[in-house]
Short mmCIF file of C-alpha atoms and ligand atoms in Angstrom, two decimals:
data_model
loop_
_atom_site.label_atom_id
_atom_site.label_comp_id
_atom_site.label_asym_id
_atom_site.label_seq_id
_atom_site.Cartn_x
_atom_site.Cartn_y
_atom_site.Cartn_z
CA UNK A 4 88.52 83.52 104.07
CA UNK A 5 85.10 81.78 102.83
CA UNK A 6 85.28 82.09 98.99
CA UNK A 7 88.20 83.50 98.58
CA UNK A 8 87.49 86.90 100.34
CA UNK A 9 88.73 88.70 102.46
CA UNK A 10 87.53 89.94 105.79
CA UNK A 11 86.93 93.74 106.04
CA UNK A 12 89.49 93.97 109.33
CA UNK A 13 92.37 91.58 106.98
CA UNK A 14 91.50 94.07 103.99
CA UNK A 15 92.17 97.28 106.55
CA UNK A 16 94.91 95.86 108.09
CA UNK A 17 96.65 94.91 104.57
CA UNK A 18 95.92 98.82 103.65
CA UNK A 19 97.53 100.31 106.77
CA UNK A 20 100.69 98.15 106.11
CA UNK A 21 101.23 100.27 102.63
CA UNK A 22 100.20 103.26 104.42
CA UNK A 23 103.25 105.09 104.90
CA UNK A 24 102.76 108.65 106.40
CA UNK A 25 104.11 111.04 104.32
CA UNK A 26 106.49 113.97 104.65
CA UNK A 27 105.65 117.47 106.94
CA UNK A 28 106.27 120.70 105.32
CA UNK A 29 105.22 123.95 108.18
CA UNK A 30 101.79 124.72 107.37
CA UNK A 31 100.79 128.68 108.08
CA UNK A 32 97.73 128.31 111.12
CA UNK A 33 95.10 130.11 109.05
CA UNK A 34 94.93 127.01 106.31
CA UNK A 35 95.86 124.37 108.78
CA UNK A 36 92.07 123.62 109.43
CA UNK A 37 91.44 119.85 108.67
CA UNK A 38 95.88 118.75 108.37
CA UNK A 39 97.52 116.31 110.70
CA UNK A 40 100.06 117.36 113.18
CA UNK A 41 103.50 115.72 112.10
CA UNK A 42 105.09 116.36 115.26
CA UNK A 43 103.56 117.46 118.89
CA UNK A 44 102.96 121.47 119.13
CA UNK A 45 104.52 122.84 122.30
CA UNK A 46 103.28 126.02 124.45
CA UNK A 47 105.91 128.97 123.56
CA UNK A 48 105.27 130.40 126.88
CA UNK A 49 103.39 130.09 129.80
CA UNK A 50 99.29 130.95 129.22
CA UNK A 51 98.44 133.03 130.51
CA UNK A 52 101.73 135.02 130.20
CA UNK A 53 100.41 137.91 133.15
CA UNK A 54 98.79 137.52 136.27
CA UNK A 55 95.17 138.90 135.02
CA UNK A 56 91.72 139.52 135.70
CA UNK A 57 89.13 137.01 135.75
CA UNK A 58 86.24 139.49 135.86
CA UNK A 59 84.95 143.09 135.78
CA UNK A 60 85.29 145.13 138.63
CA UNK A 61 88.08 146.46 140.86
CA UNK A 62 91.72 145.15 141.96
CA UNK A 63 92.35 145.90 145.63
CA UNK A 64 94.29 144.32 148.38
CA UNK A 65 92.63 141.67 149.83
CA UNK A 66 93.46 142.70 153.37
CA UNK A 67 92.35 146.28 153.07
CA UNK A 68 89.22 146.47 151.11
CA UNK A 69 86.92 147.03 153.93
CA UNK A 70 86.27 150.67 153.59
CA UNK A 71 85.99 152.32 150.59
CA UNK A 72 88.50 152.55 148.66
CA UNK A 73 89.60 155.52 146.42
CA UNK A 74 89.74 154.87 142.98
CA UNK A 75 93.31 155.39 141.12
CA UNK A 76 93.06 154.33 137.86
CA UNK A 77 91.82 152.01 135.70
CA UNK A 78 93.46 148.44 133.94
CA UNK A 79 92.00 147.51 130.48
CA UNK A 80 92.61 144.09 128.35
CA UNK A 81 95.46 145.02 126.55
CA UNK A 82 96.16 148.63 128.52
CA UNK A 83 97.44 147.78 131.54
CA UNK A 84 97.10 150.54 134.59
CA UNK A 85 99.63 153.11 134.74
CA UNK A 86 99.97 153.59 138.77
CA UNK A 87 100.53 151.05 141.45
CA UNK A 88 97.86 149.58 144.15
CA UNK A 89 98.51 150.80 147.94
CA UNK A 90 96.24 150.26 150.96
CA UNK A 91 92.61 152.28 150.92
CA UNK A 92 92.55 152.21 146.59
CA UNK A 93 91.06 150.30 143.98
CA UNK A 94 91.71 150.27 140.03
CA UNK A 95 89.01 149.60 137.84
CA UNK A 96 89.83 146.42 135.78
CA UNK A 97 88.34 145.03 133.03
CA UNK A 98 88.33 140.87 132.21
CA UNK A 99 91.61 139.67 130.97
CA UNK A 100 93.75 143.03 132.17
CA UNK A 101 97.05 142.53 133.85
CA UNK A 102 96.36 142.64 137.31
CA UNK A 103 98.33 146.05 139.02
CA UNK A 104 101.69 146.29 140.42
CA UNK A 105 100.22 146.23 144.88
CA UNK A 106 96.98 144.10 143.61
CA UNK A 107 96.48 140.74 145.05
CA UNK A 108 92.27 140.16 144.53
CA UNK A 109 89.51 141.54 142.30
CA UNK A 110 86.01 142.50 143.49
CA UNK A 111 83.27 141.67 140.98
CA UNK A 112 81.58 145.06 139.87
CA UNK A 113 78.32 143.45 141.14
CA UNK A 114 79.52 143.14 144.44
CA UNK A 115 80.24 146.98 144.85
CA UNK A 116 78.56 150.10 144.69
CA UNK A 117 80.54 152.99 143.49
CA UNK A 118 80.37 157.36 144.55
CA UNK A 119 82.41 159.59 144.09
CA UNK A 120 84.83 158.36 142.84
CA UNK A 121 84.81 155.69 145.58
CA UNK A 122 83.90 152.52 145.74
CA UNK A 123 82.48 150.01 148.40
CA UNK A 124 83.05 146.56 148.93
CA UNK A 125 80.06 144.80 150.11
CA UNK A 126 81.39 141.19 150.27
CA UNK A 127 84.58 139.41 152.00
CA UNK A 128 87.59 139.21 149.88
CA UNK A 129 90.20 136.39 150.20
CA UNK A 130 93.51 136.96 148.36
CA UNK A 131 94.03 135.52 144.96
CA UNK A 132 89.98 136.11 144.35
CA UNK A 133 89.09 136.36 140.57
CA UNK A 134 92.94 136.55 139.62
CA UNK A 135 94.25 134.15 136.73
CA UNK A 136 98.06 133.08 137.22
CA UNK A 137 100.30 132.79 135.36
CA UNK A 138 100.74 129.12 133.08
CA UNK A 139 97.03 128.14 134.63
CA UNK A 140 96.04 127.14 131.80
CA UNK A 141 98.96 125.90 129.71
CA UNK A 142 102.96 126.04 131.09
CA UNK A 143 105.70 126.76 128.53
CA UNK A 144 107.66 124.17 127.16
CA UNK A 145 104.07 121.65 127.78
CA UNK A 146 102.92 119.40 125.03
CA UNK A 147 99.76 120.67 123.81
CA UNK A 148 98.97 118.59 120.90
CA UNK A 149 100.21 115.14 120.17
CA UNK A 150 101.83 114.26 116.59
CA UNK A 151 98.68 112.59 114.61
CA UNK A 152 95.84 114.68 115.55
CA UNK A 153 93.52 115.69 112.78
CA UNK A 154 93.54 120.22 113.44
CA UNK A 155 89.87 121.14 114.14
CA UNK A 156 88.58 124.46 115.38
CA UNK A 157 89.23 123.97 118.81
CA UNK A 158 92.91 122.59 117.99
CA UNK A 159 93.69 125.93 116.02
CA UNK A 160 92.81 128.13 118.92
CA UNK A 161 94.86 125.80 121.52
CA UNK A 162 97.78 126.07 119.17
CA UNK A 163 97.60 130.23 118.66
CA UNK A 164 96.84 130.62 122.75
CA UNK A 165 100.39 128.09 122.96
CA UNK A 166 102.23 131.17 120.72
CA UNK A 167 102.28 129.20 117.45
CA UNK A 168 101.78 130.20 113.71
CA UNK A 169 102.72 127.60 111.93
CA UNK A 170 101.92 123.99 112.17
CA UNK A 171 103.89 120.91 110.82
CA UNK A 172 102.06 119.00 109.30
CA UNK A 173 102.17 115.92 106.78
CA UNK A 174 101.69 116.25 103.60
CA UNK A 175 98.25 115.80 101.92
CA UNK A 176 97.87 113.03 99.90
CA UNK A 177 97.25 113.41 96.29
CA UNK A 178 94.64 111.59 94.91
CA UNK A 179 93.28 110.96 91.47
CA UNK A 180 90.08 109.61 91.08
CA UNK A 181 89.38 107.69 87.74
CA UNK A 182 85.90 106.23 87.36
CA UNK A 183 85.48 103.66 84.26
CA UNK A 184 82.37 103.00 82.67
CA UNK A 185 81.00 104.03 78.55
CA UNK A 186 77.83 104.40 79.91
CA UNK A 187 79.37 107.62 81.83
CA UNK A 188 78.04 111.24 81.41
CA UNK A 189 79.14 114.19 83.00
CA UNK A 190 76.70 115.35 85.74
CA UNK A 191 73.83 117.77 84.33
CA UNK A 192 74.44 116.65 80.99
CA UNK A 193 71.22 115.29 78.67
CA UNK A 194 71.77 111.04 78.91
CA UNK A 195 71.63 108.99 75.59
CA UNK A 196 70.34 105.92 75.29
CA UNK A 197 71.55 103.34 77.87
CA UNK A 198 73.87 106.06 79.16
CA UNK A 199 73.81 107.32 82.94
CA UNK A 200 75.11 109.87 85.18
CA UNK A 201 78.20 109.60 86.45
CA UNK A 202 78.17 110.31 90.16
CA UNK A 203 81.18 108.84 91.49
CA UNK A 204 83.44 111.29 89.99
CA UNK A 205 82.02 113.79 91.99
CA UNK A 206 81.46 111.87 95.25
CA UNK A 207 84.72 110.22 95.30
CA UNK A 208 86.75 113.64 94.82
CA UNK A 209 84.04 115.26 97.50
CA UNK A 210 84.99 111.84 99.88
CA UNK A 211 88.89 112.33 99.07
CA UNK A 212 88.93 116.29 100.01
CA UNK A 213 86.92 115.50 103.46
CA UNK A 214 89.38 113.00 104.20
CA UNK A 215 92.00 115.95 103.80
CA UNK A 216 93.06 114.75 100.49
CA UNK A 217 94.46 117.35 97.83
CA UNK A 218 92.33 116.05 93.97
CA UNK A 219 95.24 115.86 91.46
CA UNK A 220 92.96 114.75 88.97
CA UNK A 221 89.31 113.22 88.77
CA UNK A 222 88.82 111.54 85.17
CA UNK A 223 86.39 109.43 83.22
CA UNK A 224 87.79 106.66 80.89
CA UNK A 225 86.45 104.56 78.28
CA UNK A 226 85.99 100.72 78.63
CA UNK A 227 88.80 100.39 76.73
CA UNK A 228 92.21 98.29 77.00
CA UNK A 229 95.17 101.25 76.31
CA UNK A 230 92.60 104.00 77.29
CA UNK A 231 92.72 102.52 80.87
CA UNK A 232 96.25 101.54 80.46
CA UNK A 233 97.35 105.28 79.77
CA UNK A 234 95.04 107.03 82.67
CA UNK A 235 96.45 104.75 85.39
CA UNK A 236 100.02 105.52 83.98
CA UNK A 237 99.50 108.90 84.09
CA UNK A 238 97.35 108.69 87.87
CA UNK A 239 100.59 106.79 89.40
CA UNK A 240 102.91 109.27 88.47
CA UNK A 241 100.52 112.11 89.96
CA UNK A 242 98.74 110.57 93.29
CA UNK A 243 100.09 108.84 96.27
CA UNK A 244 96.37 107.01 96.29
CA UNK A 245 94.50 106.40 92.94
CA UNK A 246 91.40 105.64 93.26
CA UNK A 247 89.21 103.68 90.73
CA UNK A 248 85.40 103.30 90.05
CA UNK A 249 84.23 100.28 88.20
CA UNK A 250 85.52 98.16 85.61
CA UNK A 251 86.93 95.76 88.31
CA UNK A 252 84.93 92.82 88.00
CA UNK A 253 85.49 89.93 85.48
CA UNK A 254 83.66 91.28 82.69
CA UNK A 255 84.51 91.24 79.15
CA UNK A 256 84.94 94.69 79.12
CA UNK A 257 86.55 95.30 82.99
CA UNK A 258 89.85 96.64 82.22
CA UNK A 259 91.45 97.86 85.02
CA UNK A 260 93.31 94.46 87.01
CA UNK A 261 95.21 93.62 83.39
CA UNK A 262 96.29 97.06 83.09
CA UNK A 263 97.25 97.88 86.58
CA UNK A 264 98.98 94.08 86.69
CA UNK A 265 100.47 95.62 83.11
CA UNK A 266 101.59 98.63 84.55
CA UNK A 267 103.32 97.12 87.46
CA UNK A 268 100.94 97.44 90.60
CA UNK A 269 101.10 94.18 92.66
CA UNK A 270 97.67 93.07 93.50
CA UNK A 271 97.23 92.95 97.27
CA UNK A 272 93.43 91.44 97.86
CA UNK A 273 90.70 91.16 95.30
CA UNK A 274 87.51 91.16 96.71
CA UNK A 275 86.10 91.34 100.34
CA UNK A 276 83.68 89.66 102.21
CA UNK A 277 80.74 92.29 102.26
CA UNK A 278 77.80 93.49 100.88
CA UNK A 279 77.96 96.07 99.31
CA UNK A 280 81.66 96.05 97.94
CA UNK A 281 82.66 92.96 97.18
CA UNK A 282 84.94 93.52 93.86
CA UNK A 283 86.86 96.01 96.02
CA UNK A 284 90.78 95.87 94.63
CA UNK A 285 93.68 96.92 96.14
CA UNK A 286 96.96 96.80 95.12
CA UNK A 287 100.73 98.80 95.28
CA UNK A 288 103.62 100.06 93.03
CA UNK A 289 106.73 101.22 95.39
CA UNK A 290 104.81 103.49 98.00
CA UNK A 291 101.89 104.22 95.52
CA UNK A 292 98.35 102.86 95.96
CA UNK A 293 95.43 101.97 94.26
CA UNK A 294 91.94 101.15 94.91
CA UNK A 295 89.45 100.10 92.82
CA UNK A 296 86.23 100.31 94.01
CA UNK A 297 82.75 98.71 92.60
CA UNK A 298 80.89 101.35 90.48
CA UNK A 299 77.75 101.16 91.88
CA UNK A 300 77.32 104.54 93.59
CA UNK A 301 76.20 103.00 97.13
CA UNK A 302 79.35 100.44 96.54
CA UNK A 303 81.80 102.89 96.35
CA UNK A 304 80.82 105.19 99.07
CA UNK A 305 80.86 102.30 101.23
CA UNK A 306 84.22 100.86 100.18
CA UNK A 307 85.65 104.72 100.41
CA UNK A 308 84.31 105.05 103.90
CA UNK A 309 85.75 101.40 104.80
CA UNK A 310 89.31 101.20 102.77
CA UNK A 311 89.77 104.56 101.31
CA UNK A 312 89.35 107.04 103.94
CA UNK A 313 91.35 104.93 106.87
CA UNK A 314 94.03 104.64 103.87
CA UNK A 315 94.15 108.66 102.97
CA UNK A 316 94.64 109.28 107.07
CA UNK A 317 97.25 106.90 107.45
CA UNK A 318 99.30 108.60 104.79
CA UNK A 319 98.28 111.55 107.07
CA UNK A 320 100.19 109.94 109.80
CA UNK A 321 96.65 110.19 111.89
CA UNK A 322 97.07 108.45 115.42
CA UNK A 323 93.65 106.98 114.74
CA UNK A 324 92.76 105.85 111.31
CA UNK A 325 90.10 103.45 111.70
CA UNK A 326 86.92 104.84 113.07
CA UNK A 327 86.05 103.82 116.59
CA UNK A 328 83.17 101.15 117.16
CA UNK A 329 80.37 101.42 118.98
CA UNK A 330 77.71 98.62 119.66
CA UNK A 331 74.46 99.31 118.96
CA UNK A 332 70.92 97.58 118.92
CA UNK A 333 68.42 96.86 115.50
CA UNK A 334 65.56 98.81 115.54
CA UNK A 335 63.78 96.22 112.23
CA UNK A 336 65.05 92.75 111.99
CA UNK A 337 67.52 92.34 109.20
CA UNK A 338 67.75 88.76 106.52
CA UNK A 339 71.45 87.83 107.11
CA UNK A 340 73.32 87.54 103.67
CA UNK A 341 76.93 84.90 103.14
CA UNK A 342 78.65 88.02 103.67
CA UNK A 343 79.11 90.67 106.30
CA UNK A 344 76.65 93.19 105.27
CA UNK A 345 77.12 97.15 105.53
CA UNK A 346 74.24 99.01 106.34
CA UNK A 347 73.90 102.58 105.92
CA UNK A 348 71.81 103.25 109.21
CA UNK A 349 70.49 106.48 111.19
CA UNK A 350 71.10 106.41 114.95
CA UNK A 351 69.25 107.65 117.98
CA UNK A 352 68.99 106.95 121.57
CA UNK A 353 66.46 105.16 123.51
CA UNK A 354 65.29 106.32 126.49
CA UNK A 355 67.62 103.76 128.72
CA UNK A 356 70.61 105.31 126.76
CA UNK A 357 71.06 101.95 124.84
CA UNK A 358 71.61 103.29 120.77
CA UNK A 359 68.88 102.28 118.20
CA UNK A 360 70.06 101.75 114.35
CA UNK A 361 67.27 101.44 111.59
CA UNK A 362 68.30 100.93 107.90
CA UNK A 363 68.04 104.34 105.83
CA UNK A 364 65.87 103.00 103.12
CA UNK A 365 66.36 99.96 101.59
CA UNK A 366 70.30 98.70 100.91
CA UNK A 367 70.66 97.25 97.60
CA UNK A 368 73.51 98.42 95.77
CA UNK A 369 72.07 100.57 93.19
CA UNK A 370 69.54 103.01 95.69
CA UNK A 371 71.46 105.77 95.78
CA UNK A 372 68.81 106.99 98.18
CA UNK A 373 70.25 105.03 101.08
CA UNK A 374 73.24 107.55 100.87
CA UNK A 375 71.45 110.29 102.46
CA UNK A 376 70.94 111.34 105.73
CA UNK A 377 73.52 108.40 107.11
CA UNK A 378 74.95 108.82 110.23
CA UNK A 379 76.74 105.50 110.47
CA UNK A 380 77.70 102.07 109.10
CA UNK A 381 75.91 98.75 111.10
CA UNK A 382 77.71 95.68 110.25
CA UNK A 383 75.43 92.52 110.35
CA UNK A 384 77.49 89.41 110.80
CA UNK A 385 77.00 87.00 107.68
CA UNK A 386 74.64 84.42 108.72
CA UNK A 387 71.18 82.13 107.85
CA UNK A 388 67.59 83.92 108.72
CA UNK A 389 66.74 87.09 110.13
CA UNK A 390 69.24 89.24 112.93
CA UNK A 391 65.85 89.93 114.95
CA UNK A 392 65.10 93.78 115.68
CA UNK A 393 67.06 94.30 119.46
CA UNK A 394 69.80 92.33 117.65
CA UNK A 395 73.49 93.93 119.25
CA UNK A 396 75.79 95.38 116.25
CA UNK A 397 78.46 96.97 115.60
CA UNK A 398 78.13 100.57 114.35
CA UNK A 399 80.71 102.99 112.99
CA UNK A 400 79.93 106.37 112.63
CA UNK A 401 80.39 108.59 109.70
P1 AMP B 9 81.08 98.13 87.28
O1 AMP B 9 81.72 98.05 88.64
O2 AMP B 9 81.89 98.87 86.29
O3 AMP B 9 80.68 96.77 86.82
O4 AMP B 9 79.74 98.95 87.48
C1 AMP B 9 78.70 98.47 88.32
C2 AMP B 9 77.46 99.33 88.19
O5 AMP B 9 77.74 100.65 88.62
C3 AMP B 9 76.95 99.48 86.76
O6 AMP B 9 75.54 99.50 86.81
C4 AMP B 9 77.51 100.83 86.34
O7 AMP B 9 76.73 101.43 85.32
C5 AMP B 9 77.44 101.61 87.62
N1 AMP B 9 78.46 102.64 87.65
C6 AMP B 9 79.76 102.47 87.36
N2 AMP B 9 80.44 103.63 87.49
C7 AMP B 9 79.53 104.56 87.88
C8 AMP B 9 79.61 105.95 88.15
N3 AMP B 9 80.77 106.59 88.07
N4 AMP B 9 78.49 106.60 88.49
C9 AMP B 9 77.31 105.93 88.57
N5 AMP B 9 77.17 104.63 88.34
C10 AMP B 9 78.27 103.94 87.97
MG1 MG B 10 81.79 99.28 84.25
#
C-alpha cells in the first residue's frame, strides 16, 4: 500500500466482505424488471405445453399428402380444431395452434395452392415437418434462471413462458444519500456568493436507483459538527448503505470520520490509491455501511461506479458484482500519475477488432464535462512519463 492507500481491488474486496445479501420477499413479474433472483426460477411445465405449429399453412399426414387433400377444418393459436386428421384431408393451421388429433406434419401455405376447398401439396413432406414438440424449448421441472441474476427484459419473458408470476427476489437496498458541503444549493436555484450547485444529490440517488437501489432519503447537511452527527444517526437507522458526499478529507471543517467514528461505524479503509477518488471512506456498524465519497462531482461518480455500485449488488446477492474487464488499447498517450488513474473513456473498434479508448475530455476532478457520453472506465497503471497511445489497458464498461 504506497502511502498508506489502498489498492482499488483490496478496497473492493474489503466492501464485498460486508456485503451481505439481503433477505427475498416474492416479487409480482410486472415490477420485477431490474431485481435479483434470490433463488433459481424453475419451468412449471414443459414449453411448449402442446405439440404445435411452427408455421402457416395446413396439418396433414406426412404419408398421404400427395393428392389433394380436402380441407376439414381449421386450427387457430389459441382455438384448437374441432375434428380429427384422416388420410386425403388437411386443416388449416395457423403459427402456434395445437397441432390436430391424426396430424403428424405441416405444409407451409407457400408451398400449396388451394381450390375448392382443396388444397395441393407441391413439395415432399417428411413427418414431424414444421411441428414444435412438446418441452423443445424448456422441460418442466428445468432450471431456467440461476439465483443472482440481475431480471432484464429478456429474463421476464423466460420466466412467464416457464409458468411463473412471481419472482423471489432480494430485497433492495435502502440507501440514503447525504452530500456535505455550505457551499450547497439545491439544483435550479439562483447561487450566492461562493455558493454552487449541488449535483451529487441528484447523481448519487440517480446512480443508487440504476444500481436497483430503493432512495430512503437524499439530504444536504451543513459543515457542521452535531448537524452531521444527527443526519448519519438518522441515515443508519434508515439505509442498509449510506452514502456520503464530501466533507471527508482532513479539513477544518470535514466532519463526517469524527462523527461516524462518534456514532459507532468502524472505519474500514481511508483513502485509495487512484485518481480521481482518493479520500474515498468506508466503514461498518453491525451489517450497515457507509461510504463517503470525495465531493467533487467527477470523484464521486467514479468512486460510486468503483465501490458503491459493486457494494449495492452484492447486498443484491448478484452472482457478478464487479464488472467484467476487458483490455483495451490508448488511442492519445496518457502522463502516468503516483496513483492508478481512472479515466472516463469512449470506446470503439478498430478495424482488426482490437478496442480503441480515448479520454472523454480532459480528467481533472472538477470537469464535470468528462461525465458525459462515457462508455467505460480505463485504468492507467501509476507510473513515471507518458503510457504511449497503443498502450494495452484495462477497461471496464459502464
Ligand atoms: P470536499 O470533498 O467536501 O472537500 O469537496 C471537494 C470539492 O467538491 C469542493 O470543491 C466542493 O465544493 C465540491 N463539492 C462537494 N460536494 C458537492 C456536491 N454535492 N455537488 C457539487 N460539488 C460538490
Ligand atoms: Mg466539503
Amino acid at each position: 500500500m504506497p502511502g498508506g492507500l489502498t489498492p482499488i481491488s483490496s478496497a473492493r474486496e474489503a466492501i464485498l466482505a460486508h456485503a451481505r445479501p439481503l433477505p427475498s420477499e416474492p416479487v409480482p413479474i410486472g415490477i420485477a424488471l431490474g431485481r435479483v433472483l434470490a433463488e433459481d426460477v424453475r419451468a412449471a411445465g414443459d414449453v411448449p405445453r402442446f405439440e404445435n405449429s411452427a408455421m402457416d399453412g395446413f396439418a396433414v399426414v406426412a404419408a398421404a399428402s400427395s393428392g389433394p387433400l380436402r380441407i376439414v377444418g381449421e386450427a387457430r393459436a389459441g382455438a384448437p380444431a374441432q375434428v380429427a386428421l384422416r388420410p386425403g384431408e388437411a386443416i388449416r393451421i395457423s403459427t402456434g395452434a395445437p397441432l390436430p388429433a391424426g396430424a403428424d406434419a405441416v405444409v407451409r401455405i407457400e408451398d400449396t395452392s388451394e381450390r375448392d376447398g382443396e388444397v395441393a401439396v407441391r413439395v415432399p413432406v417428411a413427418p414431424g415437418a414444421h411441428v414444435r414438440h412438446p418441452g423443445e424449448d424448456l422441460r418442466a421441472g428445468e432450471v431456467v434462471l440461476r439465483a443472482g441474476v440481475r431480471v432484464g427484459p429478456g429474463e421476464l419473458g423466460v420466466a412467464v413462458a416457464a409458468g411463473v408470476g412471481a419472482l423471489r427476489c432480494t430485497r433492495r437496498p435502502r440507501v440514503a444519500v447525504l452530500c456535505t458541503g455550505d457551499e450547497l444549493v439545491e439544483a435550479g436555484a439562483p447561487l450566492g456568493p461562493g455558493q454552487i450547485h449541488d449535483s451529487n444529490r441528484v447523481m448519487l440517488a440517480a446512480l443508487a436507483a440504476q444500481a436497483g437501489a430503493e432512495v430512503v432519503t437524499a439530504a444536504r447537511v451543513p459543515d457542521d459538527r452535531a448537524a452531521t452527527e444527527a443526519a448519519f444517526a438518522d441515515a443508519l437507522e434508515r439505509a442498509d448503505l449510506v452514502i456520503a458526499s464530501g466533507g471527508v478529507s482532513v479539513g477544518p471543517h470535514d466532519h463526517v470520520k469524527p462523527a461516524l467514528e462518534q456514532l459507532g461505524v468502524q472505519e474500514r479503509f481511508w483513502r485509495v490509491a487512484l485518481q480521481p477518488g482518493k479520500p474515498t471512506w468506508f466503514g461498518t456498524r453491525d451489517e450497515r455501511l457507509v461510504l463517503g465519497l470525495p465531493g467533487n462531482p467527477v470523484s464521486s461518480f467514479v468512486t460510486f461506479a468503483l465501490f458503491a455500485r459493486p457494494a449495492l449488488l452484492a447486498l443484491q446477492g448478484a452472482a457478478a458484482p464487479l464488472p467484467a474487464r476487458a483490455v483495451a488499447r490508448l488511442a492519445t498517450p496518457v502522463r502516468r500519475l503516483n496513483r492508478e488513474q481512472v479515466l472516463r473513456v469512449t470506446v470503439r473498434q478498430r478495424d482488426d477488432g482490437a478496442l480503441l479508448v480515448a479520454p472523454n475530455g480532459p480528467q481533472a476532478s472538477h470537469v464535470t464535462r468528462s461525465l458525459t457520453g462515457v462508455d467505460a472506465f480505463a485504468f492507467v497503471p501509476a507510473g513515471e512519463g507518458e503510457a504511449p497511445a497503443g498502450a494495452a489497458v484495462e477497461i471496464e464498461p459502464l
